[in-house]
CSV table of C-alpha atoms in Angstrom, one decimal:
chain,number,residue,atom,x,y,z
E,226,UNK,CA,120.3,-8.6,18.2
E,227,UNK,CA,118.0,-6.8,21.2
E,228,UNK,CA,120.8,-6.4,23.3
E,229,UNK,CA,124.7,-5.6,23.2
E,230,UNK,CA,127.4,-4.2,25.9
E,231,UNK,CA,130.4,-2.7,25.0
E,232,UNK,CA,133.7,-2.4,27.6
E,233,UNK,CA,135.1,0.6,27.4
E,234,UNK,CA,137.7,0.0,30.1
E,235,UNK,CA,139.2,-2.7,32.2
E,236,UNK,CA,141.8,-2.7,33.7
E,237,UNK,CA,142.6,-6.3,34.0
E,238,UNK,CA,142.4,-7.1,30.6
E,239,UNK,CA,144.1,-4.3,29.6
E,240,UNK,CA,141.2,-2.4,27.8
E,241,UNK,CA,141.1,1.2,27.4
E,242,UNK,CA,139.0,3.1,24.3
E,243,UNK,CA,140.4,6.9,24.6
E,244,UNK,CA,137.3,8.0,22.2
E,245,UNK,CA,134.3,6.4,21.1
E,246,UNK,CA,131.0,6.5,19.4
E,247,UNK,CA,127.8,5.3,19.3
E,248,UNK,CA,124.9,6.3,17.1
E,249,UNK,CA,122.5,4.8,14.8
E,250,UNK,CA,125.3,4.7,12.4
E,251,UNK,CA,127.3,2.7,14.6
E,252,UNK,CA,124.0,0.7,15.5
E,253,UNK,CA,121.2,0.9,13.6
E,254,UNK,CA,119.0,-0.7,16.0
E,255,UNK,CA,119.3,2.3,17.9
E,256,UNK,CA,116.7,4.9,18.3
E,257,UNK,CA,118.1,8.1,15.9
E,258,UNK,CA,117.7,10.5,19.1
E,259,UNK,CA,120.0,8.3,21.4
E,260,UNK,CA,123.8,8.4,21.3
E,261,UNK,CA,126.5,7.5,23.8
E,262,UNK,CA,129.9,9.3,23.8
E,263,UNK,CA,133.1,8.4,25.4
E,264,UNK,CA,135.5,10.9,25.7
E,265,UNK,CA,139.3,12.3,27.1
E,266,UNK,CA,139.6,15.9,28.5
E,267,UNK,CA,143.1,18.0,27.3
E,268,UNK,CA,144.4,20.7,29.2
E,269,UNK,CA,144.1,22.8,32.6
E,270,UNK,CA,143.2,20.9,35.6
E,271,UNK,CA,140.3,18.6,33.5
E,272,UNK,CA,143.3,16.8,31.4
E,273,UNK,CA,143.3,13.2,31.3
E,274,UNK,CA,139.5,13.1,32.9
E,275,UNK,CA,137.3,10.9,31.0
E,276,UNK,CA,133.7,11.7,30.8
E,277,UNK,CA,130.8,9.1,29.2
E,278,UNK,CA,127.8,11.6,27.4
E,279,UNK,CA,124.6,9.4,27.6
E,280,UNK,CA,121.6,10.8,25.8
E,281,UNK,CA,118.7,8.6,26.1
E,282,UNK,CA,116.2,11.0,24.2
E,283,UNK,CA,115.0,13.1,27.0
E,284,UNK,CA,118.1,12.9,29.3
E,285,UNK,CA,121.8,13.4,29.4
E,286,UNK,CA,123.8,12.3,31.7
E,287,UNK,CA,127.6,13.3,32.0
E,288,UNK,CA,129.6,10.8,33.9
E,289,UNK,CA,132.7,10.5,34.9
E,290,UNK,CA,134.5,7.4,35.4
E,291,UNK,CA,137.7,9.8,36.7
E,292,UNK,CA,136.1,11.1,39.5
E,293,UNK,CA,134.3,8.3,41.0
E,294,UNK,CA,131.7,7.2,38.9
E,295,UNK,CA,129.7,10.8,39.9
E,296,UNK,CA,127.8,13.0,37.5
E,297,UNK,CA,129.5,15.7,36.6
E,298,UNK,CA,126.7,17.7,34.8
E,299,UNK,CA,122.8,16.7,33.1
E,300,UNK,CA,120.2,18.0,31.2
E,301,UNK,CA,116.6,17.1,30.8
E,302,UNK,CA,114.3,18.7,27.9
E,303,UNK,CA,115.7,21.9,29.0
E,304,UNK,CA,116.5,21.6,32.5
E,305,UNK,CA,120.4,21.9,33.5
E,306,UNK,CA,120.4,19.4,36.7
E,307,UNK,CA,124.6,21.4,37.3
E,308,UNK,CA,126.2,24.7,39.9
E,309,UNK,CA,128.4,27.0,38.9
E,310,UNK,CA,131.3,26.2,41.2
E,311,UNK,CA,134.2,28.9,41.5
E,312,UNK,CA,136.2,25.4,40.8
E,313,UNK,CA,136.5,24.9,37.0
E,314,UNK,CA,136.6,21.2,36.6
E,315,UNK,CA,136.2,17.9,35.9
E,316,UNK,CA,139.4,18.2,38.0
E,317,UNK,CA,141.8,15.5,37.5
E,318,UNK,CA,142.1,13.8,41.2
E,319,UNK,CA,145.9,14.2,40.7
E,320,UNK,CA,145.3,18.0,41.0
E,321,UNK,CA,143.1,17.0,44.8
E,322,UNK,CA,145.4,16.7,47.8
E,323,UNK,CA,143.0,15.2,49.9
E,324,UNK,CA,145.4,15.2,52.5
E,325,UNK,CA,146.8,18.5,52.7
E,326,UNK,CA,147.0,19.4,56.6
E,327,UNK,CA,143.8,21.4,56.6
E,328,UNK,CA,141.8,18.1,56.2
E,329,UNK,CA,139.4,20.2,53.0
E,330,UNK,CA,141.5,19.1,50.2
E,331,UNK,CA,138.4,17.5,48.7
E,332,UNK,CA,136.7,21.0,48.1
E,333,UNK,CA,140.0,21.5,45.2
E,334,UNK,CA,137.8,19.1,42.8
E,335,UNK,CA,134.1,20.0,44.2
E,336,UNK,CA,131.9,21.1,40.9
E,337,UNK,CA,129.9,17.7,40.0
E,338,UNK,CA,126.2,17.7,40.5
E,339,UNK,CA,126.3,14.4,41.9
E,340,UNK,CA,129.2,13.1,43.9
E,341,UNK,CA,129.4,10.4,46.5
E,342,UNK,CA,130.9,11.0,50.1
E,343,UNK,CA,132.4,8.3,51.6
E,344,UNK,CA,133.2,5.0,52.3
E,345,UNK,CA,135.6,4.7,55.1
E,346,UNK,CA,134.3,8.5,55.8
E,347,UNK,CA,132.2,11.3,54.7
E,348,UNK,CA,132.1,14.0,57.1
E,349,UNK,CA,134.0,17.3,58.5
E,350,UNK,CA,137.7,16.4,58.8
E,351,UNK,CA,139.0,14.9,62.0
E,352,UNK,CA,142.3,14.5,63.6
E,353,UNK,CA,144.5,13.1,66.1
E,354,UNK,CA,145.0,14.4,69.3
E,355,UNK,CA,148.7,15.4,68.1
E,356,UNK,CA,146.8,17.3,65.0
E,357,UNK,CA,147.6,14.7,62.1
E,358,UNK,CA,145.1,14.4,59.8
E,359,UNK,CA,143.3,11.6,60.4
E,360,UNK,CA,140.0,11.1,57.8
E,361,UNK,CA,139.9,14.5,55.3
E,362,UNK,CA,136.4,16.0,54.2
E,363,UNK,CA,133.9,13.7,52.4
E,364,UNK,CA,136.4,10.9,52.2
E,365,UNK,CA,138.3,9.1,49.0
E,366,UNK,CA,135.6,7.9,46.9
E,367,UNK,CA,134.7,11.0,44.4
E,368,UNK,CA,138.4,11.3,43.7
E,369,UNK,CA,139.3,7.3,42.7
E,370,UNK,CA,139.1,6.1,38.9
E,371,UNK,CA,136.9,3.6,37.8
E,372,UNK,CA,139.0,0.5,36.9
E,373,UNK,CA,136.0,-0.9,34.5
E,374,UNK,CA,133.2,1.0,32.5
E,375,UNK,CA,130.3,-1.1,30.8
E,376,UNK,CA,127.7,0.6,28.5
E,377,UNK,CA,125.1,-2.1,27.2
E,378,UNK,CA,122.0,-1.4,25.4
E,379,UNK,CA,118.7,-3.5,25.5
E,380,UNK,CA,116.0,-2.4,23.0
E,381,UNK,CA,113.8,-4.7,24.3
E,382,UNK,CA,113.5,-3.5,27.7
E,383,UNK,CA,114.1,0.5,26.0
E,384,UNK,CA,117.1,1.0,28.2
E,385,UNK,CA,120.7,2.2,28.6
E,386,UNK,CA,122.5,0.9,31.3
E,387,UNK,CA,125.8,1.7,32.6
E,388,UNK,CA,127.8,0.1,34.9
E,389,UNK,CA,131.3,1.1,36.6
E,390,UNK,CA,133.9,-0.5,39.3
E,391,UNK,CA,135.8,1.5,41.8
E,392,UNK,CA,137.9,0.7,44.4
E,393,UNK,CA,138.8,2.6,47.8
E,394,UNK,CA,141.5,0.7,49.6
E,395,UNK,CA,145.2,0.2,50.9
E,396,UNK,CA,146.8,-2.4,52.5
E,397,UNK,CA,146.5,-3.3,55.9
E,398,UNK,CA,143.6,-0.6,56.1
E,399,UNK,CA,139.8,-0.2,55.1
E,400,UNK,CA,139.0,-2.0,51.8
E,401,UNK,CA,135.4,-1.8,49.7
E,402,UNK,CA,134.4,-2.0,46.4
E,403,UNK,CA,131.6,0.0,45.0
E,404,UNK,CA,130.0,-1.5,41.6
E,405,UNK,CA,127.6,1.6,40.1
E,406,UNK,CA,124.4,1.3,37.8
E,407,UNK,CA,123.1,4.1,35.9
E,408,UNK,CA,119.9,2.6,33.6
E,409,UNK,CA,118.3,5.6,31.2
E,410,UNK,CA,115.3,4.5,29.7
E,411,UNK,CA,114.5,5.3,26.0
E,412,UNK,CA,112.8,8.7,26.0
E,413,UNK,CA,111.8,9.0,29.6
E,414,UNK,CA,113.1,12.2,32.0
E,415,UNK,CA,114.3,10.2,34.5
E,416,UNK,CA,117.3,8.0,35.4
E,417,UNK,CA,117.9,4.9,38.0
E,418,UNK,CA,120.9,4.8,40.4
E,419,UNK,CA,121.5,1.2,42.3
E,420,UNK,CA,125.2,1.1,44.0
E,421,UNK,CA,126.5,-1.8,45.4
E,422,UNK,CA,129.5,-1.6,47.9
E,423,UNK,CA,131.6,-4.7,48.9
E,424,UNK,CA,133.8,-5.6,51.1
E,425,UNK,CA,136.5,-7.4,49.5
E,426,UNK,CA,138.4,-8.2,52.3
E,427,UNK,CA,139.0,-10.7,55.1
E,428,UNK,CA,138.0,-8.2,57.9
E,429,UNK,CA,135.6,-6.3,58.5
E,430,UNK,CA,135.1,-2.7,57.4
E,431,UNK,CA,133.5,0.7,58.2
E,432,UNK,CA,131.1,2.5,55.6
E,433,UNK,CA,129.6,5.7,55.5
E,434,UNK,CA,128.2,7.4,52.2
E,435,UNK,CA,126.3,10.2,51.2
E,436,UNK,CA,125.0,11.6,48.0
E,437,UNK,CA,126.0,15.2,47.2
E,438,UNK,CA,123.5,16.2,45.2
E,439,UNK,CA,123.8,20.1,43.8
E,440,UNK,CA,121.8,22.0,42.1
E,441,UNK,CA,122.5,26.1,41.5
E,442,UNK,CA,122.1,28.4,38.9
E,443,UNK,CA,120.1,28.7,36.4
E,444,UNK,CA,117.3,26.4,37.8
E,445,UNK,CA,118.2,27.3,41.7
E,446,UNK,CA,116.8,31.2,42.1
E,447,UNK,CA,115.0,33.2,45.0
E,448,UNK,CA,111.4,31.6,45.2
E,449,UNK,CA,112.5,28.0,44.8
E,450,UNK,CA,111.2,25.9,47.1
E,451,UNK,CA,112.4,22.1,48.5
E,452,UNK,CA,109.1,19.5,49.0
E,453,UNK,CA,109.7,17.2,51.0
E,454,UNK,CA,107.6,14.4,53.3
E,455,UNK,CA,109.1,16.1,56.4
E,456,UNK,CA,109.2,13.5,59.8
E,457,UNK,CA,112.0,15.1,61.9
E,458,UNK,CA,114.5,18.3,61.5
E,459,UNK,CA,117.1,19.0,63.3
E,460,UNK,CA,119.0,22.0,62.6
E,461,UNK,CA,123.2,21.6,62.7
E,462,UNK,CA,124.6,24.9,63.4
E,463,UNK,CA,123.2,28.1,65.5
E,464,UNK,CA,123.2,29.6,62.3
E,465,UNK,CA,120.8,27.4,60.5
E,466,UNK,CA,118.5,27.4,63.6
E,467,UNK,CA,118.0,31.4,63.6
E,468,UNK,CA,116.6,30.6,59.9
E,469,UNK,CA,114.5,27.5,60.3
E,470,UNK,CA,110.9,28.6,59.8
E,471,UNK,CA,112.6,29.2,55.7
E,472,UNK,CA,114.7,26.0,56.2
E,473,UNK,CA,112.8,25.0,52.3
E,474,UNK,CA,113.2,28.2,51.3
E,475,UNK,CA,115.6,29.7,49.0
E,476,UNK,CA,116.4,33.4,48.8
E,477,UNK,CA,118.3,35.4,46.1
E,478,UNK,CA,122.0,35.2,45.9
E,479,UNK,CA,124.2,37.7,48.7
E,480,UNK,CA,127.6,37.6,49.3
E,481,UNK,CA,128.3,36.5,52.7
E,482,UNK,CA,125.6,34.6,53.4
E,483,UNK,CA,126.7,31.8,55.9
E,484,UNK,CA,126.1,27.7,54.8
E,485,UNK,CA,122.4,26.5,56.0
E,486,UNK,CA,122.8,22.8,56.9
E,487,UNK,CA,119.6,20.7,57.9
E,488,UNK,CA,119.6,17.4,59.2
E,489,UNK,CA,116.2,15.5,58.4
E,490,UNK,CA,114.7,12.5,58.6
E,491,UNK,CA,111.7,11.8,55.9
E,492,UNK,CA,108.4,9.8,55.6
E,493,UNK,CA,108.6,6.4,53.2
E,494,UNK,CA,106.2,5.6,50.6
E,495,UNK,CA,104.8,2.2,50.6
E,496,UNK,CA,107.3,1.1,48.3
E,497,UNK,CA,109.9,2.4,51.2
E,498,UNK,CA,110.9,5.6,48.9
E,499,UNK,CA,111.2,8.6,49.9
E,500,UNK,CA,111.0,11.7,47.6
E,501,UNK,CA,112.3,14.9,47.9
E,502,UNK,CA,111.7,17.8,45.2
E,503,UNK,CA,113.3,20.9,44.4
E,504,UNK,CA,111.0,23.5,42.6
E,505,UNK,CA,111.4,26.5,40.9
E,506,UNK,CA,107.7,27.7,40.4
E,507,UNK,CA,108.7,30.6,38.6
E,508,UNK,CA,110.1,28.1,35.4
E,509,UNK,CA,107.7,25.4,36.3
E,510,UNK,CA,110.1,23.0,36.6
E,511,UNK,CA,111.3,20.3,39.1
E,512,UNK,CA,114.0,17.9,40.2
E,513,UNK,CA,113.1,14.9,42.1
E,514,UNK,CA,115.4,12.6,44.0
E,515,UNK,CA,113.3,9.1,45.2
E,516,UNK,CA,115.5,7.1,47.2
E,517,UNK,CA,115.4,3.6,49.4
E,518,UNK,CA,114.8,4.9,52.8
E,519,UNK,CA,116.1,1.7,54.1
E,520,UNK,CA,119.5,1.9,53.2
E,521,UNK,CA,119.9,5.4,52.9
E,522,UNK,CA,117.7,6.7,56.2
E,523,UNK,CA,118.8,10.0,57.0
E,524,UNK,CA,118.7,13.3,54.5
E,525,UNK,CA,120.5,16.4,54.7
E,526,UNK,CA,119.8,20.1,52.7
E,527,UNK,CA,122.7,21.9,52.4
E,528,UNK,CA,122.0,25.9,51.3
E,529,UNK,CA,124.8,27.9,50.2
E,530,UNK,CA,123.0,31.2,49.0
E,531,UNK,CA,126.1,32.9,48.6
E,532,UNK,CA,127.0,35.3,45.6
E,533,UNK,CA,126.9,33.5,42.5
E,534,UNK,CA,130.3,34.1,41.6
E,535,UNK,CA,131.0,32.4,44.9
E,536,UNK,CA,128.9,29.3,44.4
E,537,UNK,CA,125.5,29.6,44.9
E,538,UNK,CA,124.0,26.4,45.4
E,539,UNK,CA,121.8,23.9,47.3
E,540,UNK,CA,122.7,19.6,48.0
E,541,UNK,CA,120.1,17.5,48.3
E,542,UNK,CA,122.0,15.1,50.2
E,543,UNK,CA,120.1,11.3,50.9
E,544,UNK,CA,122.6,10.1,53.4
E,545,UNK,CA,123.7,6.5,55.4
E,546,UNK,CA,124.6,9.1,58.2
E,547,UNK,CA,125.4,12.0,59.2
E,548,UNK,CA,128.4,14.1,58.0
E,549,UNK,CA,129.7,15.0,61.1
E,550,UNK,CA,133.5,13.7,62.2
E,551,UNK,CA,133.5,9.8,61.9
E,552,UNK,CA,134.6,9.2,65.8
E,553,UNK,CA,131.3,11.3,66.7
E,554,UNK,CA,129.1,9.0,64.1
E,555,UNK,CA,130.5,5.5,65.3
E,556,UNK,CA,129.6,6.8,69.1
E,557,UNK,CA,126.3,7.1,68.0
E,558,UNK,CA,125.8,3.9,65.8
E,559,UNK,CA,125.5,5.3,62.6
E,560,UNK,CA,128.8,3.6,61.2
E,561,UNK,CA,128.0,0.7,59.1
E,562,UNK,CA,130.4,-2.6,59.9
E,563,UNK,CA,130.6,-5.1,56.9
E,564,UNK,CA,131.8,-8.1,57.3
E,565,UNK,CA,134.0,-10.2,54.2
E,566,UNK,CA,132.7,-10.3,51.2
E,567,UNK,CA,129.2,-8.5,52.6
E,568,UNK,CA,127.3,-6.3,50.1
E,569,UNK,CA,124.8,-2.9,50.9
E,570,UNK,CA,122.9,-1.8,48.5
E,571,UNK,CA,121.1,1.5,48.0
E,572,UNK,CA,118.5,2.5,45.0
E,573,UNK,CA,117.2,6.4,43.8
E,574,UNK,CA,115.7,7.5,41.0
E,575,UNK,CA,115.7,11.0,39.8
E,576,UNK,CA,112.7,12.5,37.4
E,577,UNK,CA,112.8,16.1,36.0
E,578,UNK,CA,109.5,17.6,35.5
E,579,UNK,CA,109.8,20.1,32.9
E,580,UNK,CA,106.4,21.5,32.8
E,581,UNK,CA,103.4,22.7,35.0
E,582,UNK,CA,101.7,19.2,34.6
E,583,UNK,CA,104.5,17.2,35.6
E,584,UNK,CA,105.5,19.4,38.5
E,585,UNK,CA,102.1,19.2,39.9
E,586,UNK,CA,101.7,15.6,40.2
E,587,UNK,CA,105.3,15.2,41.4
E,588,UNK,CA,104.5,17.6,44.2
E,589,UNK,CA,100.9,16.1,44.7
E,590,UNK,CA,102.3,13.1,45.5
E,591,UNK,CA,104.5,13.9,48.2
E,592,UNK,CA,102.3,16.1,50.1
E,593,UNK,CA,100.1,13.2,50.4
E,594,UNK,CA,102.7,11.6,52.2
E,595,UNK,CA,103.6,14.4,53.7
E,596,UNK,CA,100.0,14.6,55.8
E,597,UNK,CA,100.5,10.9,57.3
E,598,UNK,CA,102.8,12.3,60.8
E,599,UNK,CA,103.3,15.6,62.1
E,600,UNK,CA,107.0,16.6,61.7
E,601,UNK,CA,109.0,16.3,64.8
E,602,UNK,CA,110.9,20.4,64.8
E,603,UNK,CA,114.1,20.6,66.6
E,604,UNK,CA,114.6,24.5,67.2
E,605,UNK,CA,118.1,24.3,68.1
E,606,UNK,CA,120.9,21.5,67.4
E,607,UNK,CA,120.6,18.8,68.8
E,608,UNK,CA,123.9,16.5,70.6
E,609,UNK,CA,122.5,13.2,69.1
E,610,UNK,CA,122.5,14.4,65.8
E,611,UNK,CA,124.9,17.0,65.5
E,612,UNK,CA,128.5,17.5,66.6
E,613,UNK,CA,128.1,20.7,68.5
């Protein structure tokens, strides 16, 4: 047998495997450096989270099905692709009141390394003009279960891949599906991400997502540097403005510093990726993020150089739109409107180079892109882009 899949959980057939295994004992097909792990957190704010461990040789990945499908932590021959968040989680989304009245509920649960945003919304809060509440921080997504998990595994093709279903939606309101893909190839240090959102519905629906992608201590320290084929920058507060000319820059950690947000928009390869790499040239190590520029067209850095103890951390952040308040992103078209039963689709890969070698051609590559435009620099915020 080349290929199997196992269902870990379905809802509608009543599946659910609280702990499970695989191995070359369980498989013996299987490469003997490749395991997959299902487990159930106990106690504190992480009980009742599920996390899947995928180890595909070079990479680990650990998902969680609880929180959206997102990545709470990975590892790559050494690399740890995770922040030290002052929030100790997994957290259970039963422990998130994304609705509390000061619209940032969504921060209660914030410690993944990768975690959607969206997909009714995915920006600052907003509210009515009586003060209700009316779309919190970063939406739903991150904080709904997955109502199916897949793993298969295809030895002919080398690969892992696998698959969850989650669903944001109420009745009456804003409905869509999104179906995830992870695929790990055998002994390769990097991973493919391809979601597909859907609405379900009979009327149409908004989207918005982003990609929270964080990266702090160990890897993130003063020196590291963010490559990236630059074509427009727009800084979003006063703050991150004064700073610009270091906007790739990363300094030690300091308590107090204030958040650096950069809006940006990026050169495509042929292919139509765009890659983005964060370096620490001290290590000799990278992260790359290579995602479909015509799905996803915008990016966003977000810098949080605080203290360590209060989070110190950067997001690359490959975006649909901006996160600023919904209302301001519809005005200014950036609101995706899917019709029933329409799909979108977006595609990254990331690649860890955990060596001098690897770094260098990573980096080569997107400097060469890099040289085709000159880079459009906004030196203060600007009202198209930003909600000032």
């Amino acid at each position: 047998m080349t290929s199997q899949e196992w269902i870990l959980i379905d809802t509608s057939q009543q599946i659910y495997l609280n702990n499970w295994l695989l191995t070359k004992e369980e498989f013996p097909d299987l490469p003997e450096n490749i395991s997959i792990e299902k487990m159930r957190l106990q106690g504190g704010y992480q009980d009742g989270v599920d996390l899947l461990k995928v180890n595909s040789g070079q990479m680990e990945l650990l998902i969680c099905p609880t929180r959206g499908m997102g990545i709470w932590q990975a590892s790559c021959n050494g690399v740890q692709l995770r922040w030290n968040s002052p929030v100790k989680g997994p957290v259970h989304p039963n422990w998130v009141d994304l609705y509390e009245p000061s619209g940032i509920g969504w921060i209660s649960g914030f410690d993944e390394w990768l975690v959607r945003c969206g997909l009714e919304s995915n920006g600052a809060p907003e509210f009515t003009s009586e003060g209700q509440l009316k779309y919190p921080l970063h939406g739903k997504i991150a904080n709904q279960p997955a109502e199916k998990l897949t793993v298969s595994v295809d030895l002919e093709q080398k690969e892992i891949v696998v698959k969850g279903l989650v669903r944001e939606g109420r009745l009456f309101c804003n409905h869509l599906t999104l179906e995830v893909t992870y695929t790990l190839p055998f002994n390769q240090p990097s991973f493919q991400l391809t979601d597909k959102i859907e609405n379900p519905s009979a009327s149409d629906c908004d989207l918005e997502l982003l990609y929270h992608i964080n990266t702090g201590e160990p890897f993130l320290q003063a020196g590291c540097e963010l490559v990236a084929p630059l074509a427009k920058i727009v800084p979003r507060t006063p703050e991150a403005a004064e700073d610009l000319e270091n906007w790739s820059k990363y300094s030690a950690p300091k308590a107090g510093q204030p958040e650096l947000v950069y809006f940006t928009q990026l050169i495509a390869d042929k292919d139509g990726y765009t890659p983005v790499l964060l370096k620490n040239p001290h290590a000799q190590q990278g992260i790359q993020v290579s995602f479909q520029r015509k799905t996803l067209p915008y990016f966003v850095l977000w810098k949080n150089l605080n203290a360590s103890d209060n989070g110190y951390v950067t997001g690359m952040e490959p975006a649909l739109n901006f996160p600023n308040p919904k209302s301001f992103e519809k005005q200014k078209d950036r609101v995706v409107s899917l019709a029933p039963k329409e799909t979108y689709i977006t595609e990254m890969e990331v690649t860890v180079a955990s060596n001098a070698e690897a770094l260098k051609s990573l980096e080569d590559t997107i400097q060469t892109l890099a040289k085709k435009t000159e880079p459009i620099i906004f030196q203060k915020p600007d009202p198209e882009w930003a909600a000032l």
